[in-house]
Coordinates of N, CA and C in Angstrom, one line a residue:
X1 N -14.8 20.4 -11.9 CA -14.4 20.2 -10.5 C -14.4 18.7 -10.1
X2 N -15.3 17.9 -10.8 CA -15.4 16.5 -10.5 C -14.1 15.8 -10.9
X3 N -13.5 16.2 -12.0 CA -12.2 15.6 -12.4 C -11.2 15.8 -11.4
X4 N -11.1 17.0 -10.9 CA -10.1 17.4 -9.9 C -10.3 16.5 -8.6
X5 N -11.5 16.4 -8.2 CA -11.8 15.7 -7.0 C -11.4 14.2 -7.2
X6 N -11.8 13.6 -8.3 CA -11.5 12.2 -8.5 C -10.0 12.0 -8.6
X7 N -9.3 12.8 -9.3 CA -7.8 12.6 -9.5 C -7.1 12.8 -8.1
X8 N -7.5 13.8 -7.4 CA -7.0 14.1 -6.1 C -7.2 12.9 -5.2
X9 N -8.4 12.3 -5.2 CA -8.7 11.1 -4.4 C -7.8 9.9 -4.8
X10 N -7.6 9.8 -6.1 CA -6.8 8.6 -6.6 C -5.3 8.8 -6.1
X11 N -4.8 10.0 -6.2 CA -3.4 10.2 -5.8 C -3.3 10.1 -4.3
X12 N -4.3 10.6 -3.5 CA -4.2 10.5 -2.1 C -4.3 9.0 -1.7
X13 N -5.1 8.2 -2.4 CA -5.1 6.8 -2.2 C -3.8 6.2 -2.4
X14 N -3.1 6.6 -3.5 CA -1.8 6.1 -3.8 C -0.8 6.4 -2.7
X15 N -0.8 7.6 -2.1 CA 0.1 7.9 -1.1 C -0.2 7.2 0.2
X16 N -1.5 6.9 0.5 CA -1.9 6.2 1.7 C -1.4 4.7 1.5
X17 N -1.7 4.1 0.4 CA -1.2 2.7 0.1 C 0.3 2.6 0.2
X18 N 1.0 3.6 -0.3 CA 2.4 3.6 -0.2 C 2.9 3.7 1.2
X19 N 2.1 4.4 2.0 CA 2.5 4.5 3.5 C 2.4 3.2 4.2
X20 N 1.4 2.4 3.7 CA 1.3 1.0 4.3 C 2.5 0.2 3.9
X21 N 3.0 0.3 2.7 CA 4.2 -0.4 2.3 C 5.4 0.1 3.1
X22 N 5.5 1.4 3.2 CA 6.6 2.0 3.9 C 6.6 1.5 5.4
X23 N 5.4 1.3 6.0 CA 5.4 0.7 7.3 C 6.0 -0.7 7.4
X24 N 5.7 -1.5 6.4 CA 6.3 -2.8 6.3 C 7.8 -2.7 6.1
X25 N 8.2 -1.8 5.3 CA 9.7 -1.6 5.1 C 10.4 -1.2 6.4
X26 N 9.7 -0.3 7.1 CA 10.3 0.2 8.4 C 10.4 -0.9 9.5
X27 N 9.4 -1.8 9.4 CA 9.3 -2.9 10.4 C 10.2 -4.1 10.0
X28 N 10.8 -3.9 8.8 CA 11.7 -5.0 8.3 C 10.9 -6.2 7.8
X29 N 9.6 -6.0 7.5 CA 8.7 -7.2 7.1 C 8.8 -7.4 5.6
X30 N 9.5 -6.5 4.9 CA 9.6 -6.7 3.5 C 11.1 -6.7 3.1
X31 N 11.7 -7.9 3.0 CA 13.1 -8.0 2.7 C 13.3 -9.0 1.6
X32 N 12.3 -9.5 0.9 CA 12.4 -10.4 -0.2 C 12.9 -9.6 -1.4
X33 N 14.0 -10.1 -2.1 CA 14.6 -9.4 -3.2 C 13.6 -9.0 -4.3
X34 N 12.7 -9.9 -4.6 CA 11.8 -9.7 -5.7 C 10.8 -8.5 -5.3
X35 N 10.4 -8.5 -4.0 CA 9.5 -7.4 -3.6 C 10.2 -6.1 -3.6
X36 N 11.5 -6.1 -3.1 CA 12.2 -4.9 -3.0 C 12.5 -4.3 -4.4
X37 N 12.8 -5.2 -5.4 CA 13.0 -4.7 -6.8 C 11.7 -4.1 -7.3
X38 N 10.6 -4.7 -7.0 CA 9.3 -4.2 -7.5 C 9.0 -2.9 -6.9
X39 N 9.2 -2.8 -5.6 CA 8.9 -1.5 -4.9 C 9.8 -0.4 -5.3
X40 N 11.1 -0.7 -5.6 CA 12.0 0.3 -6.1 C 11.5 0.8 -7.5
X41 N 11.1 -0.2 -8.3 CA 10.6 0.2 -9.6 C 9.4 1.1 -9.5
X42 N 8.5 0.8 -8.6 CA 7.3 1.6 -8.4 C 7.7 3.0 -8.0
X43 N 8.6 3.1 -7.0 CA 9.0 4.4 -6.5 C 9.8 5.2 -7.5
X44 N 10.6 4.6 -8.3 CA 11.4 5.3 -9.4 C 10.4 5.8 -10.4
X45 N 9.4 4.9 -10.8 CA 8.4 5.4 -11.8 C 7.6 6.6 -11.3
X46 N 7.3 6.6 -10.0 CA 6.6 7.8 -9.4 C 7.5 9.0 -9.5
X47 N 8.8 8.8 -9.2 CA 9.7 9.9 -9.2 C 9.8 10.4 -10.7
X48 N 9.9 9.5 -11.6 CA 10.0 9.9 -13.0 C 8.9 10.8 -13.4
X49 N 7.6 10.4 -13.1 CA 6.5 11.1 -13.5 C 6.4 12.5 -12.8
X50 N 6.8 12.5 -11.5 CA 6.8 13.8 -10.8 C 7.8 14.8 -11.4
X51 N 9.0 14.3 -11.8 CA 10.0 15.1 -12.4 C 9.5 15.6 -13.8
X52 N 8.8 14.8 -14.5 CA 8.3 15.2 -15.8 C 7.2 16.3 -15.6
X53 N 6.4 16.1 -14.6 CA 5.4 17.1 -14.4 C 6.0 18.5 -14.0
X54 N 7.2 18.4 -13.5 CA 8.0 19.6 -13.1 C 8.9 20.1 -14.2
X55 N 8.8 19.5 -15.4 CA 9.6 19.9 -16.5 C 11.0 19.5 -16.5
X56 N 11.4 18.5 -15.7 CA 12.8 18.1 -15.6 C 13.0 16.8 -16.3
X57 N 14.3 16.6 -16.7 CA 14.7 15.4 -17.4 C 14.7 14.2 -16.5
X58 N 14.4 13.0 -17.0 CA 14.5 11.8 -16.3 C 15.4 10.7 -16.9
X59 N 16.1 11.1 -17.9 CA 16.9 10.2 -18.7 C 18.0 9.5 -17.9
X60 N 18.4 10.0 -16.8 CA 19.4 9.4 -16.0 C 18.9 8.3 -15.0
X61 N 17.5 8.2 -14.9 CA 16.9 7.3 -14.0 C 16.7 5.9 -14.6
X62 N 17.0 4.9 -13.9 CA 16.8 3.5 -14.4 C 15.6 2.9 -13.7
X63 N 14.6 2.5 -14.4 CA 13.4 2.0 -13.9 C 13.5 0.6 -13.2
X64 N 14.4 -0.2 -13.7 CA 14.5 -1.6 -13.1 C 15.9 -1.9 -12.7
X65 N 16.2 -1.5 -11.4 CA 17.5 -1.8 -10.8 C 17.3 -2.3 -9.4
X66 N 18.3 -3.0 -8.9 CA 18.2 -3.5 -7.5 C 18.4 -2.3 -6.6
X67 N 17.8 -2.4 -5.4 CA 17.9 -1.4 -4.4 C 17.6 -2.0 -3.0
X68 N 18.1 -1.4 -2.0 CA 17.8 -2.0 -0.7 C 16.6 -1.3 -0.1
X69 N 16.1 -1.9 1.1 CA 14.9 -1.4 1.7 C 15.1 0.1 2.1
X70 N 16.2 0.4 2.7 CA 16.5 1.8 3.1 C 16.4 2.8 2.0
X71 N 17.0 2.5 0.9 CA 17.0 3.4 -0.3 C 15.6 3.6 -0.8
X72 N 14.9 2.5 -0.9 CA 13.5 2.5 -1.4 C 12.6 3.2 -0.5
X73 N 12.8 3.1 0.8 CA 12.0 3.8 1.8 C 12.2 5.3 1.6
X74 N 13.4 5.7 1.5 CA 13.7 7.2 1.3 C 13.1 7.7 0.1
X75 N 13.2 7.0 -1.0 CA 12.6 7.4 -2.3 C 11.1 7.5 -2.1
X76 N 10.5 6.5 -1.5 CA 9.0 6.6 -1.3 C 8.6 7.8 -0.5
X77 N 9.3 8.1 0.6 CA 9.0 9.2 1.4 C 9.2 10.5 0.7
X78 N 10.2 10.6 -0.1 CA 10.4 11.8 -1.0 C 9.2 12.0 -1.9
X79 N 8.8 10.9 -2.5 CA 7.7 10.9 -3.5 C 6.4 11.4 -2.8
X80 N 6.1 10.9 -1.6 CA 5.0 11.4 -0.8 C 5.0 12.9 -0.7
X81 N 6.1 13.4 -0.2 CA 6.3 14.9 0.0 C 6.1 15.6 -1.4
X82 N 6.7 15.1 -2.4 CA 6.7 15.7 -3.7 C 5.3 15.7 -4.3
X83 N 4.6 14.6 -4.2 CA 3.2 14.6 -4.8 C 2.3 15.4 -4.0
X84 N 2.4 15.4 -2.6 CA 1.5 16.3 -1.8 C 1.7 17.7 -2.2
X85 N 3.0 18.2 -2.3 CA 3.2 19.6 -2.7 C 2.7 19.9 -4.1
X86 N 2.9 18.9 -5.0 CA 2.4 19.1 -6.4 C 0.8 19.2 -6.4
X87 N 0.2 18.3 -5.7 CA -1.3 18.3 -5.6 C -1.9 19.5 -5.0
X88 N -1.2 20.1 -4.0 CA -1.7 21.3 -3.3 C -1.8 22.5 -4.2
X89 N -0.9 22.6 -5.2 CA -0.9 23.7 -6.1 C -1.7 23.4 -7.4
X90 N -2.1 22.2 -7.6 CA -2.8 21.8 -8.8 C -4.2 22.4 -8.9
X91 N -4.5 22.9 -10.1 CA -5.8 23.5 -10.4 C -6.5 22.7 -11.5
X92 N -7.8 22.9 -11.6 CA -8.6 22.2 -12.7 C -8.0 22.5 -14.0
X93 N -7.6 23.7 -14.3 CA -7.1 24.1 -15.6 C -5.7 23.4 -15.8
X94 N -4.9 23.2 -14.8 CA -3.6 22.6 -14.9 C -3.8 21.2 -15.3
X95 N -4.9 20.5 -15.0 CA -5.1 19.1 -15.5 C -5.0 19.0 -17.0
X96 N -5.4 20.0 -17.7 CA -5.4 19.9 -19.2 C -4.0 20.4 -19.8
X97 N -3.1 20.9 -19.0 CA -1.8 21.3 -19.5 C -1.1 20.1 -20.1
X98 N -0.5 20.3 -21.3 CA 0.3 19.3 -22.0 C 1.7 19.3 -21.5
X99 N 2.2 18.2 -21.1 CA 3.6 18.0 -20.6 C 4.4 17.4 -21.8
X100 N 5.5 18.0 -22.1 CA 6.3 17.4 -23.2 C 7.5 16.8 -22.4
X101 N 7.8 15.6 -22.8 CA 8.9 14.9 -22.1 C 9.5 13.8 -23.0
X102 N 10.6 13.3 -22.6 CA 11.3 12.2 -23.3 C 11.3 11.0 -22.4
X103 N 10.9 9.9 -22.9 CA 10.8 8.7 -22.0 C 12.2 8.1 -21.8
X104 N 12.4 7.0 -21.1 CA 13.7 6.5 -20.8 C 14.4 5.9 -22.0
X105 N 13.7 5.7 -23.1 CA 14.3 5.2 -24.3 C 14.6 6.4 -25.3
X106 N 14.4 7.6 -24.8 CA 14.7 8.8 -25.6 C 13.6 9.2 -26.6
X107 N 12.4 8.6 -26.5 CA 11.3 9.0 -27.4 C 10.5 10.2 -26.8
X108 N 10.2 11.1 -27.7 CA 9.5 12.3 -27.2 C 8.0 12.0 -27.1
X109 N 7.3 12.6 -26.1 CA 5.9 12.4 -26.0 C 5.3 13.7 -25.5
X110 N 4.0 13.8 -25.6 CA 3.2 15.0 -25.1 C 1.9 14.4 -24.5
X111 N 1.7 14.7 -23.2 CA 0.7 14.0 -22.4 C 0.0 15.0 -21.5
X112 N -1.3 15.1 -21.4 CA -1.9 16.0 -20.4 C -1.6 15.6 -19.0
X113 N -1.5 16.5 -18.1 CA -1.3 16.3 -16.7 C -2.3 15.2 -16.1
X114 N -3.5 15.4 -16.5 CA -4.6 14.5 -16.1 C -4.2 13.0 -16.3
X115 N -3.7 12.7 -17.5 CA -3.4 11.4 -17.9 C -2.1 10.9 -17.2
X116 N -1.2 11.8 -16.9 CA 0.0 11.4 -16.2 C -0.4 11.0 -14.7
X117 N -1.2 11.8 -14.1 CA -1.6 11.5 -12.7 C -2.4 10.2 -12.7
X118 N -3.3 9.9 -13.7 CA -4.0 8.6 -13.7 C -3.0 7.5 -13.9
X119 N -2.0 7.7 -14.7 CA -1.0 6.6 -14.9 C -0.3 6.3 -13.6
X120 N 0.1 7.4 -12.9 CA 0.8 7.2 -11.6 C -0.1 6.3 -10.6
X121 N -1.4 6.7 -10.5 CA -2.3 6.0 -9.6 C -2.5 4.5 -10.1
X122 N -2.7 4.3 -11.3 CA -3.0 3.0 -11.8 C -1.8 2.1 -11.9
X123 N -0.7 2.6 -12.2 CA 0.6 1.9 -12.2 C 0.9 1.4 -10.8
X124 N 0.7 2.3 -9.8 CA 1.0 1.9 -8.4 C 0.0 0.8 -8.0
X125 N -1.2 0.9 -8.3 CA -2.2 -0.2 -7.9 C -1.8 -1.5 -8.5
X126 N -1.4 -1.5 -9.8 CA -1.0 -2.8 -10.5 C 0.2 -3.4 -9.7
X127 N 1.2 -2.6 -9.4 CA 2.4 -3.2 -8.7 C 2.1 -3.6 -7.2
X128 N 1.2 -2.9 -6.6 CA 0.8 -3.3 -5.2 C 0.1 -4.6 -5.2
X129 N -0.6 -4.9 -6.3 CA -1.2 -6.3 -6.4 C -0.1 -7.3 -6.6
X130 N 0.9 -7.0 -7.3 CA 2.0 -7.9 -7.5 C 2.8 -8.1 -6.1
X131 N 2.9 -7.0 -5.4 CA 3.5 -7.0 -4.1 C 2.8 -8.0 -3.2
X132 N 1.5 -7.9 -3.2 CA 0.6 -8.7 -2.3 C 0.7 -10.2 -2.8
X133 N 0.7 -10.4 -4.1 CA 0.8 -11.8 -4.5 C 2.1 -12.4 -4.0
X134 N 3.2 -11.7 -3.9 CA 4.5 -12.2 -3.4 C 4.4 -12.5 -1.9
X135 N 3.7 -11.6 -1.2 CA 3.5 -11.9 0.2 C 2.8 -13.2 0.5
X136 N 1.7 -13.4 -0.3 CA 1.0 -14.7 -0.2 C 1.9 -15.9 -0.6
X137 N 2.7 -15.7 -1.6 CA 3.6 -16.8 -2.0 C 4.5 -17.2 -0.9
X138 N 4.9 -16.2 -0.1 CA 5.9 -16.4 1.0 C 5.1 -16.8 2.3
X139 N 3.8 -17.0 2.2 CA 3.1 -17.5 3.4 C 2.5 -16.4 4.3
X140 N 2.5 -15.1 3.8 CA 2.0 -14.0 4.7 C 0.6 -13.6 4.3
X141 N 0.1 -12.7 5.0 CA -1.2 -12.1 4.8 C -1.0 -10.8 3.9
X142 N -1.8 -10.8 2.9 CA -1.7 -9.6 2.0 C -2.2 -8.3 2.7
X143 N -1.6 -7.2 2.3 CA -2.0 -5.9 2.8 C -3.2 -5.4 2.1
X144 N -4.1 -4.8 2.9 CA -5.4 -4.3 2.3 C -5.0 -2.9 1.7
X145 N -5.0 -2.8 0.3 CA -4.7 -1.6 -0.4 C -5.9 -1.1 -1.1
X146 N -7.1 -1.8 -1.0 CA -8.2 -1.4 -1.8 C -8.6 0.1 -1.6
X147 N -9.1 0.7 -2.7 CA -9.5 2.1 -2.5 C -10.6 2.2 -1.5
X148 N -11.5 1.3 -1.4 CA -12.6 1.4 -0.5 C -12.1 1.4 1.0
X149 N -11.1 0.7 1.3 CA -10.5 0.8 2.6 C -10.0 2.2 2.9
X150 N -9.3 2.8 1.9 CA -8.9 4.2 2.1 C -10.1 5.1 2.3
X151 N -11.1 4.9 1.4 CA -12.3 5.8 1.5 C -13.0 5.7 2.8
X152 N -13.0 4.6 3.5 CA -13.7 4.4 4.7 C -13.0 5.1 5.9
X153 N -11.7 5.5 5.7 CA -11.0 6.1 6.9 C -11.7 7.4 7.4

């Protein structure tokens, strides 16, 4: 049960942090091309993993392409809904299920659900750090994405 609680908290943190980014997108505060490319990559990667968890192919999705703020916002919103729905039905036993998928280069892999969800959470945290670094480079204040800030809500 502890594994389930930890992974659920990590994914909920991911969704909360993404909501903070979506707020910046909605307010038009994030229009730097490098930031938008990074955010689109993060959103596509989340979509890719969700589709794999659902047993669907992702070979048609490109991880590093340009996209505008509106498209990225829509994708992030869809991911929030998709991951919330997935997590609601997730059980402790499901965490150990092996997912068979093919990566974007066509290589086959087998990975437990638990590891996929950890990848999603950690990948997002990595790129949110890059997002904040770019904010600082542009003279702005970084967004607080720390897990502890989420846990204190």
